[in-house]
Amino acid sequence: MAPPMIDPALFDQLKENIEKDGSIRKDLEQIIEELNQNVSYTQGVLSKVHSTPRSKYPALLSQVEGGIKKELETTTRLSRFASQHPYYKYNYKWGRTLQDGIATVLLCAWLGGMGSDSKPGEVGRLLTLEEVGEVFGVPVNLKDRDAFHITIEEYLLALISVIEDLSRLAMNSVTLGDTELAVQISGFVKDLHGGFQMLNLKNDILRKRTDSVKYAVKKVEDVVYDLSLRNLIPAKEAQ
Amino acid sequence: MEGRKMDEAPAPKRAKIVSEGTPKPIDNSTGNTMSGFKRDRQGNEKRFNNGPRPAPKPKVAVRNAYTPMFEQLRDELDAHHDRRDRLGKVSRDVTGLSKKIIFALQRVRTINPDLPPQIQAEVDSRLAEISKLLAVMAPDVQGINRYRYSRSLMCLEELAEALTFAHYLKTQTLLKPEELSAFVEELTRQGAVVSEEKEKDKDEPMPDASNTPAPAAASGHREATGNDPEPAENEQQQHQSELEPPIMSTTEDDYLYGVFDLSGEMMRFATTSTALTGKMAGAEDERTIVEDMHELGSFFEMLPTKAGDRKQWEKKLDVMRQSVRKVERLGYDRKIRGSERPQGWVPDLTVDQPGEDEE
């Protein structure tokens, strides 16, 4: 009797693996959905910054930090779960959500939040990829082992969101009479634009999103131009 | 004014040298009288023609507080893009070679443990080329990078298709995923040995692999391939006295999508072999390719749809259904009309005759 075409055990083996894969995805989706909610709440709180004078930042930022704390908790769960599986097999599922979460942390820190004893919060502070990793309590740009981490692409994409948000804030801060902030944003955005120009981008999502940085630069330049035309730029910043 | 111009115009160079060039040769103030630069006939420095030029000022890019950070990120991204491009190029070659193997196998007419010698020879030579290419790719896809570059490794599906097809033609059975993994691993190992022999002193820049202790661990559940790979590894470790070469691992997706495509090859094989031999491929009294196709069809129908790329799965499933239909039609034709054929009748291949049994 010739052996059968297909080994009977093979079907069960494959079926089991496919089902396992499916249930991993379901569990992941559940955690990601939760993270999504944390992130969109935090984004909502952060959006208030556009109508908040700088004197009231501390109160707003502590509320933002509350939202971020939830994000971090969920990310810890995500990290624990995802680290049990090949990272790049599933990471596309949470990439977008995690980027948005990173963006809230970056923006909060830039506005003066996320301070620690060693590094007090200060307006204009940019967290590096490594610092973001410390905030989330996860490794970054991992190469030597297969586990959950924050990638360079995720960090840069989050940074682009922050730049877009800040270019909007430049305008709104003028409305609130805080021209100094607008000028500071202008300098920051231009510096980062210079940074993004140093990257050798491929025709991928990062390149597409990076294109928007120049529009942010134009937006803040226009604001600064309007200010300088009317001699509204604070003296110390003008130099 | 006019006169002055006229005076200077005829011999401007000589005039200059006479007037201002004389003190230069004996100028000791700088300390480098005899060396460091060449002199022309008049003894003047030729520093700006042949001698060492002052280093050109580096182009000053606008730098700011964030420049170093971006430079570092850029280097990392560049390494990633380079790796992906490298893999993509080699992967295309492996795909091409795998397709050639499949074409060669389609010239086989019967299921037999031994392929016709010239076809076997062609398959072997293609496989030898593939094994070298796999060894080139392997260092870039260790550990975490295996799934990172999955999309650049489409060649493995094609290779799985070729290998499962060859296995079917020899044994009339479906190659198992463990067997596929073991085979591809062995190919990589052979390729590594060949390229090592070629250039002994080449130190391969295994960028991310150096830290992964055992590439085999990355293939996780596929370790159940039995004991045969293990001794081979040990042997190599001994006579290389180096780290074991990184291994190309195959995923279950590579296998499944490869087998999907196998159904198409089986259909093509069934059609040509029936047309040309007048017999249904397979052990006629026991099981023919019609039954094998039915079994393969039901196999995939029963499997849950693989999450991830459902569209691709559905599409492949649909193509496979059509292949099954085609082969069962062949079986029917053979039953009905085959009986009308005289015993031992074979189509006259000298006349160009499109297979009458084909659809």
Coordinates of C-alpha atoms in Angstrom, one line a residue:
Chain A
M1 CA 0.0 0.0 0.0
A2 CA 1.5 3.3 -1.1
P3 CA 1.6 6.1 1.4
P4 CA -1.3 8.5 1.3
M5 CA -1.0 11.7 -0.7
I6 CA -1.2 13.8 2.5
D7 CA 0.1 12.7 5.8
P8 CA -3.1 12.6 8.0
A9 CA -1.2 14.3 10.9
L10 CA -0.3 17.3 8.6
F11 CA -3.9 18.6 8.5
D12 CA -4.3 18.8 12.2
Q13 CA -0.9 20.4 12.6
L14 CA -1.6 23.1 10.1
K15 CA -5.1 23.6 11.3
E16 CA -3.9 24.1 14.8
N17 CA -1.2 26.5 13.8
I18 CA -3.6 28.6 11.7
E19 CA -6.1 28.7 14.5
K20 CA -3.4 29.7 17.0
D21 CA -2.3 32.5 14.7
G22 CA -5.9 33.6 14.4
S23 CA -6.4 33.7 18.2
I24 CA -3.1 35.6 18.7
R25 CA -4.4 38.2 16.3
K26 CA -7.7 38.5 18.1
D27 CA -6.0 38.9 21.5
L28 CA -3.7 41.5 20.0
E29 CA -6.6 43.4 18.4
Q30 CA -8.3 43.6 21.8
I31 CA -5.2 45.1 23.5
I32 CA -4.7 47.5 20.5
E33 CA -8.3 48.6 20.7
E34 CA -7.8 49.5 24.3
L35 CA -4.6 51.3 23.5
N36 CA -6.4 53.1 20.8
Q37 CA -9.0 54.4 23.3
N38 CA -6.3 55.5 25.7
V39 CA -4.5 57.3 22.9
S40 CA -7.5 59.1 21.4
Y41 CA -8.5 60.3 24.9
T42 CA -5.0 61.7 25.4
Q43 CA -5.1 63.3 22.0
G44 CA -8.4 64.9 22.9
V45 CA -7.0 66.4 26.1
L46 CA -3.9 67.6 24.3
S47 CA -6.0 69.3 21.7
K48 CA -7.0 71.7 24.4
V49 CA -3.6 73.2 24.3
H50 CA -4.6 75.2 21.2
S51 CA -6.9 77.3 23.4
T52 CA -4.9 77.2 26.6
P53 CA -2.7 80.1 27.6
R54 CA 0.8 79.0 28.7
S55 CA 0.2 79.9 32.4
K56 CA -2.4 77.1 32.5
Y57 CA -0.2 74.5 30.9
P58 CA 0.7 72.7 34.1
A59 CA -2.9 71.9 34.9
L60 CA -3.6 70.7 31.4
L61 CA -0.4 68.7 31.2
S62 CA -1.0 66.8 34.4
Q63 CA -4.3 65.8 32.8
V64 CA -2.5 64.7 29.7
E65 CA 0.0 62.8 31.8
G66 CA -2.9 60.9 33.3
G67 CA -4.0 59.8 29.9
I68 CA -0.4 58.9 29.0
K69 CA -0.2 56.8 32.1
K70 CA -3.0 54.7 30.8
E71 CA -1.3 54.4 27.4
L72 CA 1.8 53.2 29.1
E73 CA 0.0 50.6 31.1
T74 CA -1.7 49.2 28.0
T75 CA 1.5 49.3 26.1
T76 CA 3.2 47.2 28.8
R77 CA 0.5 44.6 28.3
L78 CA 0.9 44.8 24.6
S79 CA 4.7 44.5 24.9
R80 CA 4.4 41.4 27.2
F81 CA 2.0 39.7 24.8
A82 CA 3.7 40.6 21.6
S83 CA 7.1 39.6 22.8
Q84 CA 6.0 36.0 22.8
H85 CA 5.7 36.1 19.0
P86 CA 7.9 37.2 16.1
Y87 CA 7.8 40.9 16.3
Y88 CA 7.7 41.8 12.6
K89 CA 4.9 39.2 12.0
Y90 CA 2.3 41.3 13.8
N91 CA 3.8 44.8 14.4
Y92 CA 1.9 46.3 11.5
K93 CA -1.3 45.8 13.5
W94 CA -0.3 48.2 16.3
G95 CA 2.1 50.5 14.4
R96 CA -0.3 53.3 13.7
T97 CA -1.8 53.3 17.2
L98 CA 1.6 53.2 18.9
Q99 CA 2.8 56.0 16.7
D100 CA -0.1 58.2 17.9
G101 CA 0.7 57.2 21.5
I102 CA 4.4 58.2 21.0
A103 CA 3.2 61.5 19.5
T104 CA 1.2 62.3 22.6
V105 CA 4.2 61.6 24.8
L106 CA 6.5 63.7 22.5
L107 CA 4.1 66.6 22.4
C108 CA 3.4 66.5 26.1
A109 CA 7.1 66.6 26.8
W110 CA 7.7 69.4 24.3
L111 CA 5.1 71.5 26.1
G112 CA 6.9 71.1 29.3
G113 CA 5.3 67.9 30.7
M114 CA 6.8 64.5 31.3
G115 CA 9.4 66.0 33.7
S116 CA 11.3 63.9 36.1
D117 CA 13.6 64.6 39.0
S118 CA 16.7 64.4 36.9
K119 CA 15.2 66.1 33.9
P120 CA 12.6 68.7 34.8
G121 CA 10.0 69.5 32.2
E122 CA 10.7 72.4 30.0
V123 CA 9.0 73.9 26.9
G124 CA 10.9 73.0 23.8
R125 CA 12.3 69.7 25.0
L126 CA 12.4 66.9 22.4
L127 CA 12.6 63.4 23.8
T128 CA 14.9 61.2 21.8
L129 CA 14.0 57.7 20.7
E130 CA 15.9 56.3 23.7
E131 CA 14.0 58.6 26.1
V132 CA 10.7 57.6 24.6
G133 CA 11.7 54.0 25.1
E134 CA 12.4 54.8 28.8
V135 CA 9.0 56.5 29.2
F136 CA 7.2 53.4 27.7
G137 CA 9.5 51.0 29.5
V138 CA 10.3 49.1 26.3
P139 CA 13.4 48.7 24.2
V140 CA 14.0 50.7 21.1
N141 CA 15.4 49.8 17.7
L142 CA 16.0 46.2 18.8
K143 CA 18.3 44.2 16.6
D144 CA 19.8 41.4 18.7
R145 CA 16.7 39.7 19.9
D146 CA 13.1 39.3 18.8
A147 CA 10.8 41.2 21.2
F148 CA 8.5 44.1 21.3
H149 CA 10.2 47.5 20.8
I150 CA 9.7 50.9 19.3
T151 CA 11.2 51.3 15.8
I152 CA 12.9 54.2 14.3
E153 CA 10.1 54.6 11.8
E154 CA 7.5 54.7 14.5
Y155 CA 9.4 57.4 16.3
L156 CA 10.0 59.5 13.2
L157 CA 6.3 59.2 12.1
A158 CA 5.2 60.3 15.6
L159 CA 7.6 63.2 15.3
I160 CA 6.0 64.3 12.1
S161 CA 2.6 64.3 13.8
V162 CA 4.0 66.5 16.5
I163 CA 5.5 68.9 14.0
E164 CA 2.1 69.2 12.3
D165 CA 0.4 69.8 15.6
L166 CA 3.0 72.4 16.6
S167 CA 2.6 74.3 13.4
R168 CA -1.0 74.6 14.2
L169 CA -0.1 75.7 17.8
A170 CA 2.1 78.4 16.4
M171 CA -0.9 80.1 15.0
N172 CA -3.1 79.6 17.9
S173 CA -0.5 80.8 20.4
V174 CA -0.4 84.1 18.6
T175 CA -4.1 84.3 18.9
L176 CA -3.7 83.8 22.6
G177 CA -1.0 86.6 22.6
D178 CA 1.9 84.3 23.2
T179 CA 4.1 85.3 20.3
E180 CA 7.2 84.0 22.0
L181 CA 5.9 80.5 21.8
A182 CA 5.2 80.9 18.1
V183 CA 8.8 82.0 17.5
Q184 CA 10.1 79.1 19.5
I185 CA 8.0 76.7 17.6
S186 CA 9.3 78.2 14.3
G187 CA 12.9 77.5 15.3
F188 CA 12.2 74.0 16.4
V189 CA 10.2 73.1 13.4
K190 CA 12.9 74.4 11.1
D191 CA 15.6 72.6 12.9
L192 CA 13.7 69.3 12.6
H193 CA 13.0 70.0 9.0
G194 CA 16.7 70.2 8.5
G195 CA 17.0 66.9 10.3
F196 CA 14.5 65.2 8.1
Q197 CA 16.3 66.4 5.1
M198 CA 19.3 64.4 6.2
L199 CA 17.5 61.1 5.8
N200 CA 17.8 59.0 2.7
L201 CA 14.2 58.1 2.3
K202 CA 12.7 55.4 0.1
N203 CA 9.4 55.6 -1.5
D204 CA 7.5 54.5 1.5
I205 CA 5.1 55.8 4.2
L206 CA 7.9 57.7 5.9
R207 CA 8.8 59.6 2.8
K208 CA 5.1 60.5 2.1
R209 CA 4.6 61.8 5.7
T210 CA 8.0 63.6 5.6
D211 CA 6.7 65.6 2.7
S212 CA 4.3 67.3 5.1
V213 CA 7.0 68.7 7.2
K214 CA 7.8 71.4 4.7
Y215 CA 4.2 72.6 4.8
A216 CA 4.5 72.8 8.5
V217 CA 7.6 74.9 8.0
K218 CA 5.8 77.2 5.6
K219 CA 3.0 77.6 8.1
V220 CA 5.2 78.7 10.9
E221 CA 7.3 80.9 8.6
D222 CA 4.1 82.7 7.6
V223 CA 3.2 83.2 11.2
V224 CA 6.7 84.6 12.1
Y225 CA 6.6 86.8 9.0
D226 CA 3.3 88.3 10.0
L227 CA 4.7 88.9 13.4
S228 CA 8.0 90.5 12.2
L229 CA 6.1 92.7 9.8
R230 CA 4.3 94.2 12.7
N231 CA 7.2 94.3 15.0
L232 CA 5.5 91.8 17.3
I233 CA 8.4 89.5 17.8
P234 CA 9.8 89.7 21.4
A235 CA 13.1 91.4 21.5
K236 CA 15.2 88.6 23.0
E237 CA 13.9 86.1 20.5
A238 CA 14.4 88.3 17.5
Q239 CA 18.2 88.0 18.0
Chain B
M1 CA 45.5 104.7 -19.8
E2 CA 45.6 103.2 -23.3
G3 CA 49.4 103.2 -23.3
R4 CA 49.8 101.3 -20.1
K5 CA 47.6 98.5 -21.2
M6 CA 49.6 98.2 -24.4
D7 CA 52.9 98.1 -22.5
E8 CA 51.9 95.3 -20.2
A9 CA 50.0 93.2 -22.6
P10 CA 52.9 91.5 -24.6
A11 CA 54.7 89.7 -21.8
P12 CA 52.6 89.8 -18.6
K13 CA 53.9 86.7 -17.0
R14 CA 57.6 87.4 -17.3
A15 CA 57.2 90.9 -16.1
K16 CA 55.4 89.7 -13.0
I17 CA 58.0 87.2 -12.1
V18 CA 60.9 89.5 -12.5
S19 CA 59.2 92.1 -10.4
E20 CA 57.9 90.1 -7.5
G21 CA 59.2 86.5 -7.8
T22 CA 62.8 86.9 -6.8
P23 CA 62.7 86.8 -3.0
K24 CA 60.6 83.7 -2.8
P25 CA 63.2 80.9 -3.3
I26 CA 65.2 82.0 -0.3
D27 CA 62.4 82.7 2.0
N28 CA 63.4 80.7 5.1
S29 CA 60.8 82.2 7.4
T30 CA 58.4 79.3 7.0
G31 CA 61.1 76.6 7.5
N32 CA 60.2 74.4 4.6
T33 CA 62.7 75.5 2.0
M34 CA 63.3 72.4 0.1
S35 CA 60.4 70.1 0.7
G36 CA 56.7 70.1 0.8
F37 CA 56.0 71.7 -2.6
K38 CA 57.3 72.0 -6.1
R39 CA 58.8 75.0 -7.7
D40 CA 58.6 76.2 -11.2
R41 CA 61.4 77.3 -13.4
Q42 CA 61.6 80.6 -11.7
G43 CA 61.6 79.0 -8.3
N44 CA 58.2 80.0 -7.3
E45 CA 56.0 77.6 -5.5
K46 CA 53.7 75.5 -7.6
R47 CA 51.6 74.7 -4.6
F48 CA 48.3 75.2 -6.4
N49 CA 49.1 73.2 -9.5
N50 CA 50.7 69.9 -8.5
G51 CA 51.8 70.2 -4.9
P52 CA 49.7 69.3 -1.9
R53 CA 46.6 71.4 -1.9
P54 CA 45.3 72.8 1.3
A55 CA 42.4 70.5 2.2
P56 CA 39.2 71.9 0.8
K57 CA 36.8 73.2 3.4
P58 CA 34.2 70.6 4.1
K59 CA 30.8 71.6 2.8
V60 CA 29.1 73.2 5.7
A61 CA 25.7 71.7 6.1
V62 CA 23.5 73.6 8.4
R63 CA 23.8 71.8 11.7
N64 CA 21.7 72.2 14.7
A65 CA 21.1 70.5 18.0
Y66 CA 19.2 67.7 16.3
T67 CA 21.6 66.9 13.5
P68 CA 23.6 64.2 15.3
M69 CA 20.4 62.4 16.2
F70 CA 19.1 62.4 12.7
E71 CA 22.5 61.3 11.4
Q72 CA 22.3 58.3 13.6
L73 CA 18.8 57.5 12.6
R74 CA 19.8 57.9 9.0
D75 CA 22.6 55.4 9.3
E76 CA 20.2 52.9 10.8
L77 CA 17.6 53.4 8.2
D78 CA 20.2 53.2 5.4
A79 CA 21.4 49.9 6.8
H80 CA 17.8 48.6 6.7
H81 CA 17.1 49.8 3.2
D82 CA 20.4 48.3 1.9
R83 CA 19.6 45.0 3.5
R84 CA 16.1 45.0 2.0
D85 CA 17.4 45.9 -1.5
R86 CA 20.1 43.2 -1.3
L87 CA 17.6 40.6 -0.3
G88 CA 15.1 41.7 -3.0
K89 CA 17.7 41.4 -5.8
V90 CA 18.9 37.9 -4.7
S91 CA 15.3 36.8 -4.1
R92 CA 14.4 37.6 -7.7
D93 CA 17.2 35.4 -8.9
V94 CA 16.0 32.5 -6.7
T95 CA 12.5 33.0 -8.0
G96 CA 13.8 32.8 -11.5
L97 CA 15.8 29.6 -10.8
S98 CA 12.8 28.0 -9.1
K99 CA 10.7 28.7 -12.1
K100 CA 13.2 27.1 -14.3
I101 CA 13.2 24.0 -12.1
I102 CA 9.4 23.9 -12.4
F103 CA 9.6 24.2 -16.2
A104 CA 12.1 21.4 -16.3
L105 CA 9.9 19.2 -14.1
Q106 CA 7.0 19.8 -16.4
R107 CA 8.9 17.9 -19.0
V108 CA 8.5 14.8 -16.8
R109 CA 5.8 12.4 -18.0
T110 CA 5.3 9.9 -15.2
I111 CA 5.4 9.7 -11.5
N112 CA 8.6 7.8 -10.7
P113 CA 11.1 7.7 -7.9
D114 CA 13.8 8.5 -10.4
L115 CA 13.4 11.6 -12.5
P116 CA 14.8 11.3 -16.1
P117 CA 18.5 11.8 -15.8
Q118 CA 18.8 15.0 -17.9
I119 CA 16.0 16.6 -16.0
Q120 CA 17.4 15.5 -12.6
A121 CA 20.8 17.0 -13.8
E122 CA 19.1 20.3 -14.6
V123 CA 17.3 20.4 -11.3
D124 CA 20.5 19.7 -9.4
S125 CA 22.4 22.4 -11.2
R126 CA 19.7 25.0 -10.5
L127 CA 19.5 23.9 -6.9
A128 CA 23.2 24.3 -6.6
E129 CA 22.9 27.9 -7.8
I130 CA 19.9 28.5 -5.4
S131 CA 21.9 27.1 -2.5
K132 CA 24.6 29.7 -3.0
L133 CA 22.1 32.5 -3.2
L134 CA 20.3 31.3 -0.1
A135 CA 23.6 31.3 1.8
V136 CA 24.1 34.9 0.7
M137 CA 20.7 35.9 2.0
A138 CA 20.8 33.9 5.2
P139 CA 22.9 36.4 7.3
D140 CA 20.4 39.1 6.6
V141 CA 17.3 37.3 7.8
Q142 CA 18.4 35.9 11.2
G143 CA 16.3 36.3 14.3
I144 CA 14.1 39.3 14.4
N145 CA 14.8 40.1 10.7
R146 CA 13.2 36.9 9.4
Y147 CA 9.7 38.4 9.4
R148 CA 11.0 41.9 8.9
Y149 CA 12.0 41.0 5.4
S150 CA 9.3 38.4 4.7
R151 CA 8.0 40.4 1.8
S152 CA 11.4 40.5 0.2
L153 CA 11.5 36.7 0.5
M154 CA 8.7 35.8 -1.9
C155 CA 11.2 33.5 -3.6
L156 CA 10.7 31.0 -0.8
E157 CA 7.2 30.4 -1.9
E158 CA 8.4 29.7 -5.4
L159 CA 11.1 27.4 -4.1
A160 CA 8.6 25.6 -2.0
E161 CA 6.5 25.1 -5.1
A162 CA 9.4 23.7 -7.0
L163 CA 10.5 21.4 -4.2
T164 CA 7.0 20.1 -3.4
F165 CA 6.4 19.5 -7.1
A166 CA 9.7 17.5 -7.4
H167 CA 8.7 15.6 -4.3
Y168 CA 5.3 14.8 -5.7
L169 CA 6.7 13.6 -9.1
K170 CA 9.0 11.2 -7.3
T171 CA 6.8 9.9 -4.5
Q172 CA 3.2 10.9 -5.3
T173 CA 3.0 12.4 -1.8
L174 CA 2.9 15.9 -0.4
L175 CA 6.1 17.2 1.1
K176 CA 5.7 18.1 4.7
P177 CA 6.6 21.5 6.1
E178 CA 9.3 20.1 8.3
E179 CA 10.8 18.3 5.3
L180 CA 10.7 21.6 3.3
S181 CA 12.5 23.5 6.1
A182 CA 15.1 20.8 6.5
F183 CA 15.7 20.8 2.8
V184 CA 16.1 24.5 2.5
E185 CA 18.3 24.6 5.6
E186 CA 20.5 22.0 4.1
L187 CA 20.6 23.9 0.8
T188 CA 21.8 27.0 2.7
R189 CA 24.4 25.1 4.5
Q190 CA 25.8 23.6 1.3
G191 CA 25.8 27.0 -0.3
A192 CA 27.7 28.4 2.7
V193 CA 30.3 25.7 2.4
V194 CA 30.7 26.3 -1.3
S195 CA 31.2 30.0 -1.0
E196 CA 33.5 29.5 2.0
E197 CA 35.7 27.2 0.0
K198 CA 35.8 29.7 -2.8
E199 CA 37.2 32.6 -0.7
K200 CA 38.6 31.4 2.5
D201 CA 39.6 34.8 3.8
K202 CA 36.3 36.5 3.2
D203 CA 34.9 37.7 6.5
E204 CA 31.2 37.9 6.1
P205 CA 29.6 40.9 7.7
M206 CA 26.8 39.2 9.4
P207 CA 25.3 42.4 10.7
D208 CA 22.6 41.4 13.1
A209 CA 23.3 37.7 13.2
S210 CA 26.4 37.8 15.3
N211 CA 24.4 38.1 18.5
T212 CA 21.8 35.4 17.8
P213 CA 23.2 32.3 19.6
A214 CA 21.4 29.7 17.5
P215 CA 19.7 30.5 14.2
A216 CA 17.9 27.2 14.5
A217 CA 16.0 28.6 17.6
A218 CA 14.5 31.2 15.4
S219 CA 12.7 28.6 13.4
G220 CA 10.9 27.6 16.6
H221 CA 8.4 24.9 16.1
R222 CA 10.2 23.6 13.0
E223 CA 12.9 22.2 15.1
A224 CA 11.0 18.9 15.1
T225 CA 12.7 18.1 11.8
G226 CA 14.3 15.1 13.3
N227 CA 17.9 14.4 14.2
D228 CA 19.5 14.5 10.8
P229 CA 20.3 18.2 10.6
E230 CA 22.0 18.2 14.0
P231 CA 25.0 16.0 13.2
A232 CA 25.5 17.8 10.0
E233 CA 25.7 21.0 12.0
N234 CA 28.2 19.6 14.4
E235 CA 30.4 18.3 11.7
Q236 CA 30.5 21.7 10.1
Q237 CA 31.3 23.4 13.4
Q238 CA 34.2 21.1 13.8
H239 CA 35.9 21.5 10.5
Q240 CA 35.2 25.1 10.2
S241 CA 36.1 25.9 13.8
E242 CA 33.8 28.9 13.4
L243 CA 30.3 29.8 14.1
E244 CA 27.8 27.7 12.3
P245 CA 26.7 29.4 9.1
P246 CA 23.3 31.2 9.4
I247 CA 20.4 29.3 8.1
M248 CA 17.6 30.3 5.8
S249 CA 14.4 29.3 7.6
T250 CA 11.0 28.8 5.9
T251 CA 7.7 29.9 7.4
E252 CA 4.4 28.1 7.3
D253 CA 3.2 30.8 4.9
D254 CA 6.0 30.0 2.5
Y255 CA 4.9 26.4 2.7
L256 CA 1.1 26.9 2.4
Y257 CA 1.3 29.3 -0.5
G258 CA 3.9 27.1 -2.2
V259 CA 1.5 24.2 -2.0
F260 CA -1.4 26.3 -3.3
D261 CA 0.7 26.9 -6.4
L262 CA 1.7 23.2 -6.5
S263 CA -1.9 22.4 -7.3
G264 CA -1.6 24.4 -10.5
E265 CA 1.6 22.6 -11.5
M266 CA -0.1 19.2 -10.8
M267 CA -2.9 20.2 -13.1
R268 CA -0.5 21.2 -15.8
F269 CA 1.4 17.9 -15.3
A270 CA -1.8 15.9 -15.3
T271 CA -2.9 17.5 -18.5
T272 CA 0.3 17.0 -20.5
S273 CA 1.1 13.6 -19.2
T274 CA -2.3 12.3 -19.9
A275 CA -2.3 13.8 -23.4
L276 CA 1.1 12.4 -24.2
T277 CA 1.0 9.0 -22.5
G278 CA -2.6 8.3 -22.7
K279 CA -2.5 7.3 -19.1
M280 CA -3.5 9.1 -15.9
A281 CA -0.4 9.8 -13.9
G282 CA -0.1 7.8 -10.7
A283 CA -0.3 4.2 -9.7
E284 CA -3.2 3.3 -12.0
D285 CA -4.6 0.5 -9.9
E286 CA -4.3 2.3 -6.6
R287 CA -4.4 6.1 -6.9
T288 CA -4.2 8.5 -9.7
I289 CA -3.5 12.2 -9.8
V290 CA -7.2 12.9 -9.9
E291 CA -7.6 11.5 -6.4
D292 CA -4.6 13.4 -5.3
M293 CA -6.0 16.6 -6.6
H294 CA -9.3 15.9 -4.9
E295 CA -7.5 15.2 -1.6
L296 CA -5.4 18.4 -1.9
G297 CA -8.6 20.4 -2.7
S298 CA -10.5 19.1 0.3
F299 CA -7.4 19.6 2.4
F300 CA -7.4 23.3 1.7
E301 CA -11.2 23.6 1.8
M302 CA -11.1 22.2 5.3
L303 CA -8.4 24.4 6.6
P304 CA -9.5 27.6 8.3
T305 CA -8.8 30.7 6.3
K306 CA -5.4 32.0 7.3
A307 CA -5.7 35.4 9.0
G308 CA -3.5 38.1 7.7
D309 CA -4.0 38.3 4.0
R310 CA -7.4 36.8 3.6
K311 CA -7.8 38.1 0.1
Q312 CA -4.7 36.4 -1.1
W313 CA -5.8 33.2 0.5
E314 CA -9.3 33.3 -1.1
K315 CA -7.7 34.0 -4.4
K316 CA -5.3 31.1 -4.2
L317 CA -8.1 28.8 -3.0
D318 CA -10.2 29.8 -6.0
V319 CA -7.4 29.1 -8.5
M320 CA -6.9 25.8 -6.9
R321 CA -10.6 24.9 -7.2
Q322 CA -10.3 25.5 -10.9
S323 CA -7.3 23.2 -11.1
V324 CA -9.2 20.5 -9.3
R325 CA -12.1 20.8 -11.8
K326 CA -9.8 20.6 -14.7
V327 CA -8.1 17.5 -13.5
E328 CA -11.4 15.7 -12.6
R329 CA -12.6 16.5 -16.2
L330 CA -9.4 14.8 -17.4
G331 CA -10.2 11.8 -15.3
Y332 CA -13.7 11.6 -16.7
D333 CA -12.5 11.9 -20.3
R334 CA -10.0 9.2 -19.7
K335 CA -12.7 6.9 -18.3
I336 CA -15.1 7.5 -21.2
R337 CA -12.8 7.7 -24.2
G338 CA -9.8 5.9 -22.8
S339 CA -11.6 2.6 -23.0
E340 CA -12.1 3.2 -26.7
R341 CA -8.4 3.3 -27.2
P342 CA -6.7 0.1 -28.3
Q343 CA -4.3 -1.4 -25.8
G344 CA -1.0 0.3 -25.9
W345 CA -2.1 3.0 -28.2
V346 CA 0.0 6.1 -27.8
P347 CA -0.6 9.4 -29.6
D348 CA 1.6 9.9 -32.6
L349 CA 3.9 12.6 -31.4
T350 CA 5.6 13.1 -34.7
V351 CA 2.5 15.0 -35.9
D352 CA 1.7 18.2 -34.3
Q353 CA -1.4 17.3 -32.5
P354 CA -2.8 19.3 -29.7
G355 CA -3.8 16.8 -27.0
E356 CA -7.2 15.6 -27.9
D357 CA -8.0 14.8 -24.3
E358 CA -7.4 18.3 -23.1
E359 CA -10.2 20.7 -22.6

